[in-house]
PDB file of C-alpha atoms and ligand atoms in Angstrom:
ATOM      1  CA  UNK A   1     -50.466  17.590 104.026  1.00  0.00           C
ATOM      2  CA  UNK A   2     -47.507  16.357 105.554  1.00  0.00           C
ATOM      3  CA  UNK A   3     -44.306  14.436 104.558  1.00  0.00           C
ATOM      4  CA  UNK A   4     -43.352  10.586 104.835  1.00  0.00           C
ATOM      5  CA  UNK A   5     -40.171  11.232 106.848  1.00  0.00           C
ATOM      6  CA  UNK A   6     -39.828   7.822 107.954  1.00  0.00           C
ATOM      7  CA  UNK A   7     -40.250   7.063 104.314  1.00  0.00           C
ATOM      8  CA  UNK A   8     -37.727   9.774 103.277  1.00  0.00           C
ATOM      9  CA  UNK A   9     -35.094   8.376 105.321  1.00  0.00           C
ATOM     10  CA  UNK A  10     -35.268   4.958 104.263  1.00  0.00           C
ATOM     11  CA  UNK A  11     -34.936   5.956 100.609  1.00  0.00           C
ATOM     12  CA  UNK A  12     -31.842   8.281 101.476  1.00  0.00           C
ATOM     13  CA  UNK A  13     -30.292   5.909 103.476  1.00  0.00           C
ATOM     14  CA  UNK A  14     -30.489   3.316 100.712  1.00  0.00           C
ATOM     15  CA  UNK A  15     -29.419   5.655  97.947  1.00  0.00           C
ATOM     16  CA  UNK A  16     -26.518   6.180  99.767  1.00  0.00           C
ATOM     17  CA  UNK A  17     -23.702   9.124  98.317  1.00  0.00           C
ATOM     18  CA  UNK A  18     -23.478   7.705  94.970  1.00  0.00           C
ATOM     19  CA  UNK A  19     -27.311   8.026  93.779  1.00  0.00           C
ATOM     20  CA  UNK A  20     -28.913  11.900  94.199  1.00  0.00           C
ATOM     21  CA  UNK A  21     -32.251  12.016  95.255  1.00  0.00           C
ATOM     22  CA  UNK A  22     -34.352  14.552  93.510  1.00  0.00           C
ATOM     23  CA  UNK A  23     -38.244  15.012  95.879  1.00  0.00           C
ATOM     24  CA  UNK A  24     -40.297  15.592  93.123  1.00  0.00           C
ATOM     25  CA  UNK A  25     -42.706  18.647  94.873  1.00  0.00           C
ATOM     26  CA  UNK A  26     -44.710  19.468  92.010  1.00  0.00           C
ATOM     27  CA  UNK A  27     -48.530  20.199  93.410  1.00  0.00           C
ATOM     28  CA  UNK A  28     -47.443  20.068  96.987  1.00  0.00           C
ATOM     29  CA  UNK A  29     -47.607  22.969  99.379  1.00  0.00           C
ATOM     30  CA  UNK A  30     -44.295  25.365 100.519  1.00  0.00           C
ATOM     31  CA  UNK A  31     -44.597  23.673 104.131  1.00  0.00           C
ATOM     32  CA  UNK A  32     -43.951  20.964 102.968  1.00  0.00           C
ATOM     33  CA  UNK A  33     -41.132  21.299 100.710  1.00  0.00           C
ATOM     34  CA  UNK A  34     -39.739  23.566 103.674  1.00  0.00           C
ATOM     35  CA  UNK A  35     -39.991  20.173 106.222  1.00  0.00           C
ATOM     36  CA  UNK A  36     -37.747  17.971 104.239  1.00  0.00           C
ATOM     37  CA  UNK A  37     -35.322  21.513 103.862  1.00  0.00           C
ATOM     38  CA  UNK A  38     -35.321  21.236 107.686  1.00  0.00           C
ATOM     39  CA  UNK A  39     -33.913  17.653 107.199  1.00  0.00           C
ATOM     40  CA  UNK A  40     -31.037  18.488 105.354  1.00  0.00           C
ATOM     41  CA  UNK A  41     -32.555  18.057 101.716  1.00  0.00           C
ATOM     42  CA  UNK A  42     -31.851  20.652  98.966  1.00  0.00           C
ATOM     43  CA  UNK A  43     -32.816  19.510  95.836  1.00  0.00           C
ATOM     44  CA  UNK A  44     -36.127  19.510  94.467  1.00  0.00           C
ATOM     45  CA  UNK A  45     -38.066  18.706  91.464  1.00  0.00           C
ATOM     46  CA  UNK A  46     -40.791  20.880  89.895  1.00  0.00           C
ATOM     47  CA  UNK A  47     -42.976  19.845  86.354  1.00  0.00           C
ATOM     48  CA  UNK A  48     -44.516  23.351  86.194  1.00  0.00           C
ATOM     49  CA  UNK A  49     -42.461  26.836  85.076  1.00  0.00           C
ATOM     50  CA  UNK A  50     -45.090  28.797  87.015  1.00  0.00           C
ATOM     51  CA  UNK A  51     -45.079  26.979  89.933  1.00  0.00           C
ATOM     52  CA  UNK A  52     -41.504  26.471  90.403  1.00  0.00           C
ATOM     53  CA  UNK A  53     -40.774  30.308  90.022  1.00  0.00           C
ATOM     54  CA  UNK A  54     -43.426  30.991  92.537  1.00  0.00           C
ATOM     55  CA  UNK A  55     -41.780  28.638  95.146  1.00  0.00           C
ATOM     56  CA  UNK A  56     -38.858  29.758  94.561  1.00  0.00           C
ATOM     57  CA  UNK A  57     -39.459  33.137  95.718  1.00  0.00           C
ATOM     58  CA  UNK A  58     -40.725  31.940  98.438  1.00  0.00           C
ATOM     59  CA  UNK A  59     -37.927  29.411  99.724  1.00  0.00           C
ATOM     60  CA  UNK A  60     -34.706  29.419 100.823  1.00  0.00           C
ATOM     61  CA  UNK A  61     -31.857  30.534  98.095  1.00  0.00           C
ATOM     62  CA  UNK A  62     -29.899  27.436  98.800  1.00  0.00           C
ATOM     63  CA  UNK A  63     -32.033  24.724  97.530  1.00  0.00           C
ATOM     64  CA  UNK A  64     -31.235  23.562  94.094  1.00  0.00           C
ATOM     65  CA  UNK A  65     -34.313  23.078  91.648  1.00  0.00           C
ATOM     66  CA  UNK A  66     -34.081  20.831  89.081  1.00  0.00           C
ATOM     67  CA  UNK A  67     -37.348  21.321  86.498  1.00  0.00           C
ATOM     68  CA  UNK A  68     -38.317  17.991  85.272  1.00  0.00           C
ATOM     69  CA  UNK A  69     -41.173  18.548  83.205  1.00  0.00           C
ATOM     70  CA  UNK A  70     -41.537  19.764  79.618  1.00  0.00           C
ATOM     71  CA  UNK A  71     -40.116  22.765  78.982  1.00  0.00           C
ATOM     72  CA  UNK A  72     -41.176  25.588  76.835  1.00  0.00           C
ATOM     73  CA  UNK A  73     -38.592  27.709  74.762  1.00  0.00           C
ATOM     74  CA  UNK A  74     -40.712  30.745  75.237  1.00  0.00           C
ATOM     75  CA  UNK A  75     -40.615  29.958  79.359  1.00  0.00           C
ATOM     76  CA  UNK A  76     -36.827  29.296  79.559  1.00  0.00           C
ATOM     77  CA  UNK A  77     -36.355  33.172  80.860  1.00  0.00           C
ATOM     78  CA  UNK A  78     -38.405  32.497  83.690  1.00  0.00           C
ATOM     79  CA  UNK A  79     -36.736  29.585  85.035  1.00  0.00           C
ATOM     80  CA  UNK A  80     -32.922  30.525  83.662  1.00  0.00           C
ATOM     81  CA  UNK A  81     -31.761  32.724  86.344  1.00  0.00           C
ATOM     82  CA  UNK A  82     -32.018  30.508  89.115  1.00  0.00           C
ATOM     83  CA  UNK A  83     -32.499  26.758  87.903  1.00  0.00           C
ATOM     84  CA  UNK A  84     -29.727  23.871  88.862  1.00  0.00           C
ATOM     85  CA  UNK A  85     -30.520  21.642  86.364  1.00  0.00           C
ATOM     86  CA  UNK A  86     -33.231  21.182  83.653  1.00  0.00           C
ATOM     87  CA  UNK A  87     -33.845  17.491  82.649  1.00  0.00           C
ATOM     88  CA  UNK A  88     -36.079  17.535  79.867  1.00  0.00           C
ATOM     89  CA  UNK A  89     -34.029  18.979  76.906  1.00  0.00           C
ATOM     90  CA  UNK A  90     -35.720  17.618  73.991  1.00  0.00           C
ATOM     91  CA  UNK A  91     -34.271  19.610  70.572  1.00  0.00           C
ATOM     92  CA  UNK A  92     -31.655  21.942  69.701  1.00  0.00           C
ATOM     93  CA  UNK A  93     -33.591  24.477  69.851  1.00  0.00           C
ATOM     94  CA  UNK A  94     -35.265  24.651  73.407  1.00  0.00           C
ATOM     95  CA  UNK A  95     -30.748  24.252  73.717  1.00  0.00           C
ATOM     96  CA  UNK A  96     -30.144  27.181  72.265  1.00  0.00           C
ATOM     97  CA  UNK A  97     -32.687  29.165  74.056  1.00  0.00           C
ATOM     98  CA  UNK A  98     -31.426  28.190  76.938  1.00  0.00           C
ATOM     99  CA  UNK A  99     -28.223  29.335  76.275  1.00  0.00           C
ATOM    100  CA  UNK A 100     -29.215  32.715  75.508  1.00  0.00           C
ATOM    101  CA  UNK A 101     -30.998  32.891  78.482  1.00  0.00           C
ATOM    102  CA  UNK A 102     -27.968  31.818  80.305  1.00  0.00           C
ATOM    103  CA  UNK A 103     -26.058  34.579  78.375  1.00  0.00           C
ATOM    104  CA  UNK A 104     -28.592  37.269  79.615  1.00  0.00           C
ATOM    105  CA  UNK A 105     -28.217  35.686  83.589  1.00  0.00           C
ATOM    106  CA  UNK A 106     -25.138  34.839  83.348  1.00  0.00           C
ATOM    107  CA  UNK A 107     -24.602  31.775  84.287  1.00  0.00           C
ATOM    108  CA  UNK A 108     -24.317  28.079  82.664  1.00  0.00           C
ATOM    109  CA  UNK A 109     -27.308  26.370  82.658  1.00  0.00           C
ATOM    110  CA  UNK A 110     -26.944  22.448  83.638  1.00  0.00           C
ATOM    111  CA  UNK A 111     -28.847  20.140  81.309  1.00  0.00           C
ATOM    112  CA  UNK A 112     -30.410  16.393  80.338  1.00  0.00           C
ATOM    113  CA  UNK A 113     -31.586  15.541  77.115  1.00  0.00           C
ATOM    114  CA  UNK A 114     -34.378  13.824  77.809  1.00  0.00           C
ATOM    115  CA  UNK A 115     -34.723  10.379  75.580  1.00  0.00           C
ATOM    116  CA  UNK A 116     -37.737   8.186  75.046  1.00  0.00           C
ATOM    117  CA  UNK A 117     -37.391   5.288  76.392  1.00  0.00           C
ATOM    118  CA  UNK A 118     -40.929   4.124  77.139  1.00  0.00           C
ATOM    119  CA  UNK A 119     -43.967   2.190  74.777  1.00  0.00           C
ATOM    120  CA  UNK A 120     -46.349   4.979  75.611  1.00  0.00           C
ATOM    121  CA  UNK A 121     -46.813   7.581  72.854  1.00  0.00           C
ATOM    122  CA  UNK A 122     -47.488  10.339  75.025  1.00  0.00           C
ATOM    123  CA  UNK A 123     -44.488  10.608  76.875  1.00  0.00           C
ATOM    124  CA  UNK A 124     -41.747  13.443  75.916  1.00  0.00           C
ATOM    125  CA  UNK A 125     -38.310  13.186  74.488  1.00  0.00           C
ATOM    126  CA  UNK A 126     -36.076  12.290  71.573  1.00  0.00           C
ATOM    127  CA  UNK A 127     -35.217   8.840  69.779  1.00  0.00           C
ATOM    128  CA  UNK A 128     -32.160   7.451  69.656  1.00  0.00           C
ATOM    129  CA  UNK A 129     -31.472   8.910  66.112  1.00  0.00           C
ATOM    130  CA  UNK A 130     -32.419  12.196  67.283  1.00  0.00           C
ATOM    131  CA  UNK A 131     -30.411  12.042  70.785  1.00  0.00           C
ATOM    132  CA  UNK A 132     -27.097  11.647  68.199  1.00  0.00           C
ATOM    133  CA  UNK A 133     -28.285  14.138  65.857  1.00  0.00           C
ATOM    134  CA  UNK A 134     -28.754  16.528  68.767  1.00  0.00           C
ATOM    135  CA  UNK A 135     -25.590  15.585  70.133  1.00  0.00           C
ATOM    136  CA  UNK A 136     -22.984  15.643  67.010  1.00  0.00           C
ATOM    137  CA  UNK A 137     -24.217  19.054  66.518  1.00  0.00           C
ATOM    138  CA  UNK A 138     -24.213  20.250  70.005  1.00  0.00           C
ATOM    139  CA  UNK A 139     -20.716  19.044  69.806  1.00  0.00           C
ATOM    140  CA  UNK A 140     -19.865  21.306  66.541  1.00  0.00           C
ATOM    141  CA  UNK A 141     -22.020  24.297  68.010  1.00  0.00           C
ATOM    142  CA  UNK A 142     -20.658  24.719  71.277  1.00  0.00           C
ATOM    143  CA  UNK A 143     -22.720  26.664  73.696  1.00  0.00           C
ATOM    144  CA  UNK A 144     -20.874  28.736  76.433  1.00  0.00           C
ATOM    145  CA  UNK A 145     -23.765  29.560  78.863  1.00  0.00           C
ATOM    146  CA  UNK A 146     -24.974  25.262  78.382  1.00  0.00           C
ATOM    147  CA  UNK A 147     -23.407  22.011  80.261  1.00  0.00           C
ATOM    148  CA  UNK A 148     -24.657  18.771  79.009  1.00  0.00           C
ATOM    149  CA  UNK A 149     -24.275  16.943  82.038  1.00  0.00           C
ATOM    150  CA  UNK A 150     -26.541  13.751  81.174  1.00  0.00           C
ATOM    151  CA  UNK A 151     -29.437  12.115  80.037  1.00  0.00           C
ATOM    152  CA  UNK A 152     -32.848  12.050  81.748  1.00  0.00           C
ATOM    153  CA  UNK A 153     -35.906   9.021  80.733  1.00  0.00           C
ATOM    154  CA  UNK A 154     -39.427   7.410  81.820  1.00  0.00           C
ATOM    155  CA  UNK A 155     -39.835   3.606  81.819  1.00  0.00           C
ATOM    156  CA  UNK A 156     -43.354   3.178  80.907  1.00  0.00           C
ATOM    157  CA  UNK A 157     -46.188   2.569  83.352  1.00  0.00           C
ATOM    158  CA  UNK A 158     -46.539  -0.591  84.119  1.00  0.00           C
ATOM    159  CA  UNK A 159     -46.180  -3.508  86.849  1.00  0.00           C
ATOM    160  CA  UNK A 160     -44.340  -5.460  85.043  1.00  0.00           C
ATOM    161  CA  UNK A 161     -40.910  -4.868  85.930  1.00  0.00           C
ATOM    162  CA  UNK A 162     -38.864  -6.678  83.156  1.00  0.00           C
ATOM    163  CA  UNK A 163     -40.025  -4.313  81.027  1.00  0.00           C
ATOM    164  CA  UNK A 164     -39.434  -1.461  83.003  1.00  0.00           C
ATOM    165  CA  UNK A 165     -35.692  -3.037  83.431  1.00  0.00           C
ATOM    166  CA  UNK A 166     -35.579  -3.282  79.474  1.00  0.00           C
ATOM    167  CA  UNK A 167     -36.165   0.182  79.137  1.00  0.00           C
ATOM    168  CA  UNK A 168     -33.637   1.257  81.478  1.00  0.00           C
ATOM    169  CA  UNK A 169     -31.005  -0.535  80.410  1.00  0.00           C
ATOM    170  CA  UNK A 170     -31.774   0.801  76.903  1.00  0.00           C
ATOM    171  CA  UNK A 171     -31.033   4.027  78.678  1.00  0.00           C
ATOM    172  CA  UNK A 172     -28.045   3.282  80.070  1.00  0.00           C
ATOM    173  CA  UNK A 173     -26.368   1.570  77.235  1.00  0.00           C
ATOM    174  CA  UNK A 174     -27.434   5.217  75.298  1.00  0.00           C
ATOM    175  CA  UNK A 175     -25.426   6.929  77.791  1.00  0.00           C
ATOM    176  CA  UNK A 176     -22.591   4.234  77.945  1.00  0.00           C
ATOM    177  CA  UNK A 177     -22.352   4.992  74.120  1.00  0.00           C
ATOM    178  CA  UNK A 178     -22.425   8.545  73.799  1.00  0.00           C
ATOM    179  CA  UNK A 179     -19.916   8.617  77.256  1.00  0.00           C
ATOM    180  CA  UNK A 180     -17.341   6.707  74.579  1.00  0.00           C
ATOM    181  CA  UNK A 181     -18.089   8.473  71.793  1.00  0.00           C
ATOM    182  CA  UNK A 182     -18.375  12.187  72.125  1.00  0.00           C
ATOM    183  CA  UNK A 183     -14.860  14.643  72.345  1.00  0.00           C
ATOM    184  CA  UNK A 184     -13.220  14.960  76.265  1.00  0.00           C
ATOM    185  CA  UNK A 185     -14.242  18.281  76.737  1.00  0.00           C
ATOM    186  CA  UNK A 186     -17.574  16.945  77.063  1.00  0.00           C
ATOM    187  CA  UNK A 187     -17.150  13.697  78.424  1.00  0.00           C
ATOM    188  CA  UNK A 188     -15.749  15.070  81.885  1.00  0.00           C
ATOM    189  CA  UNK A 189     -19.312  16.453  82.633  1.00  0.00           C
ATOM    190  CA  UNK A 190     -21.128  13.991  81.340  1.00  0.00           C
ATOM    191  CA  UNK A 191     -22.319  11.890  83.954  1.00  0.00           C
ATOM    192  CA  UNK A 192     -25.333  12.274  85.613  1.00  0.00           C
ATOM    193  CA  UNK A 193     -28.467   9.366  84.504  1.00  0.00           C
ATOM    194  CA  UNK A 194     -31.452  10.298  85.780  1.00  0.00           C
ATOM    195  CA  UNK A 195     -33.686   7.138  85.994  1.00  0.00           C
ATOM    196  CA  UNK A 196     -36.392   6.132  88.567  1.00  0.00           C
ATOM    197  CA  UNK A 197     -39.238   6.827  90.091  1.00  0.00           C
ATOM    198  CA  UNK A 198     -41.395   6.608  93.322  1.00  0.00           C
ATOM    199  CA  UNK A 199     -42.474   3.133  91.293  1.00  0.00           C
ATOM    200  CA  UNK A 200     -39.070   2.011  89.729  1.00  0.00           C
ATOM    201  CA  UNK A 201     -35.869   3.930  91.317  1.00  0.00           C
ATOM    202  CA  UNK A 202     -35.011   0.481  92.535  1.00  0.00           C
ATOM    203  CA  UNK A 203     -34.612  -1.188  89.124  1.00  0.00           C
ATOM    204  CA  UNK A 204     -33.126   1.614  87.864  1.00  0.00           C
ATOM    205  CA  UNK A 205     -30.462   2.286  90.296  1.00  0.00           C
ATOM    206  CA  UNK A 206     -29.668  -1.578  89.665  1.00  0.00           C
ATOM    207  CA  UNK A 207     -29.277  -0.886  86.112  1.00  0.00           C
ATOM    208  CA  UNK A 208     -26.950   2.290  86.583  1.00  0.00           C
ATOM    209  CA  UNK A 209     -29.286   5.026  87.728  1.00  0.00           C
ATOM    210  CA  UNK A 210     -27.295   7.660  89.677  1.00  0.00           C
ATOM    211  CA  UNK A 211     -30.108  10.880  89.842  1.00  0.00           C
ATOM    212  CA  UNK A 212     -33.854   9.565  90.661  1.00  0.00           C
ATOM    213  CA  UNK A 213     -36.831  11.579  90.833  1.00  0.00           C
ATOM    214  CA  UNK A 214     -39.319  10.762  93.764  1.00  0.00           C
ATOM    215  CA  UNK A 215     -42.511  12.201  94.724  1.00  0.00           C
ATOM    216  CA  UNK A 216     -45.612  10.375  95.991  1.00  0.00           C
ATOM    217  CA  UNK A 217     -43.082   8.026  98.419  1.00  0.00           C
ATOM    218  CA  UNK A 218     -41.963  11.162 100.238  1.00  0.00           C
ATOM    219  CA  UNK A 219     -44.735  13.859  99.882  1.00  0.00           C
ATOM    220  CA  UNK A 220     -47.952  11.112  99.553  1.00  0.00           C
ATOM    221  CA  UNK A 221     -49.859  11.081  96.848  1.00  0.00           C
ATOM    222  CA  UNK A 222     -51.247  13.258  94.186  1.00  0.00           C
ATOM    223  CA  UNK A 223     -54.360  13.989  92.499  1.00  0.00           C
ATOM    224  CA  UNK A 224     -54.960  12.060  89.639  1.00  0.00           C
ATOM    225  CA  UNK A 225     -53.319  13.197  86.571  1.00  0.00           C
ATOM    226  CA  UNK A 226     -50.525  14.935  87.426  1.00  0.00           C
TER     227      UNK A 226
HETATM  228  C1  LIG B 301     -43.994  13.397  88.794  1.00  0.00           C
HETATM  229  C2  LIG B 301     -42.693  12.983  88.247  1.00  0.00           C
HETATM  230  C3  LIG B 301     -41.813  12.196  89.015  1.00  0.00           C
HETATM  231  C4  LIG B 301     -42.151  11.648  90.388  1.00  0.00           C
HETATM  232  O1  LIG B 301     -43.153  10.703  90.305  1.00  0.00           O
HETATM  233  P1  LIG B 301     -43.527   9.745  91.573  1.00  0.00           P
HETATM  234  O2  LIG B 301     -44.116   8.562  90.926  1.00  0.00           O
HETATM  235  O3  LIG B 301     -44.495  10.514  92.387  1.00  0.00           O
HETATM  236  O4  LIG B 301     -42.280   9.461  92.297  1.00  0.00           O
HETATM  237  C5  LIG B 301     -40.574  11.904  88.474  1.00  0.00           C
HETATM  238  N1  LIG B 301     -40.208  12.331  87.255  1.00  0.00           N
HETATM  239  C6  LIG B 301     -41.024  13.088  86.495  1.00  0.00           C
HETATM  240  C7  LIG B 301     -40.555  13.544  85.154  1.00  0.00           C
HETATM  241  C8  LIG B 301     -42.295  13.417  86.962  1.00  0.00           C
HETATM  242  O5  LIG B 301     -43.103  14.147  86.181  1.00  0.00           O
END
């Protein structure tokens, strides 16, 4: 039940300025999400509303929590007043929840739309189709209390790393396209891709990652399944 530091450092070090590391904390204890704090880190990723409210009462103010799992619309209010950025958007209407949430906090709630990306079934988010169709009419329904900052995908689970490569550069051609595409209002914030994992972040940082999402390399691993 303790961190990786040595392992921690070498994957900061390499990421450099350019590429934010998100430590994926999702099952792991407050002690240890406060060890890395004492190390400089602030953001974190959580995959559960329950759990990520329930840390963050317990943790400094300062650290930034980005919720990476699949978001509810009926949980947005839990998560709204405090979240820094939420990278599973997947349909217009978990957006528009989350802007009236952000109304009712007052703030303007940072987002990804998260697009599928992978050959697995299971995992969330939208097609390409539906990542334009989300976008054109985000675009003619602007939301005050909503930034679009991105997009946010899985590469499937595999070994082989060509695929993994494929998918990613899927990705980032997506988010090359829509950068070109949509009005300059919203172009000057869009430009986070979150890509990579404990498994892939190197691929995808070669192939234009610039937010990754690490867990077991820095906090060890977790039980099965989650
Ligand atoms: C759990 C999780 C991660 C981190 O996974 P590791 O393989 O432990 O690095 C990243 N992104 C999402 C969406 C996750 O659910």
């Amino acid at each position: 039940m303790s961190i990786n530091k040595e392992s921690y450092k070498s994957i900061a070090a390499e990421l450099g300025d350019d590429v934010t590391l998100v430590a994926v904390s999702k099952t792991k204890p407050v002690e240890d999400i406060l060890e890395l704090y004492t190390l400089g880190h602030r953001d974190f990723g959580e995959n559960y509303v329950q759990e990520l409210v329930s840390k963050q009462e317990q943790l400094p103010k300062d650290i930034r929590w980005h919720f990476i799992g699949h978001l509810q619309s009926n949980k947005v209010k839990f998560i709204a007043p405090f979240v820094h950025l939420i990278h599973g958007v997947d349909s217009f209407k978990l957006l528009k929840e989350i802007n009236k949430n952000g109304e009712r906090s007052n703030r303007t709630i940072n987002c990804l739309v998260q697009v599928h990306i992978a050959r697995e079934e299971t995992k969330f988010g939208l097609d390409e189709n539906e990542l334009n169709e989300l976008v054109i009419n985000l675009v003619s329904h602007p939301m005050k209390h909503v930034n679009l900052l991105g997009l946010m995908g899985m590469a499937s689970l595999t070994e082989n790393m060509d695929t993994v490569r494929a998918e990613f550069r899927r990705l980032r051609n997506l988010y090359d396209q829509l950068q070109n595409s949509i009005p300059v209002a919203f172009r000057i914030k869009f430009q986070i891709l979150s890509m990579g994992m404990s498994g892939d972040f190197k691929v995808a940082i070669e192939e234009g990652s610039n937010m990754v999402r690490i867990g077991s390399l820095i906090f060890g691993d977790r039980n099965q399944g989650t």
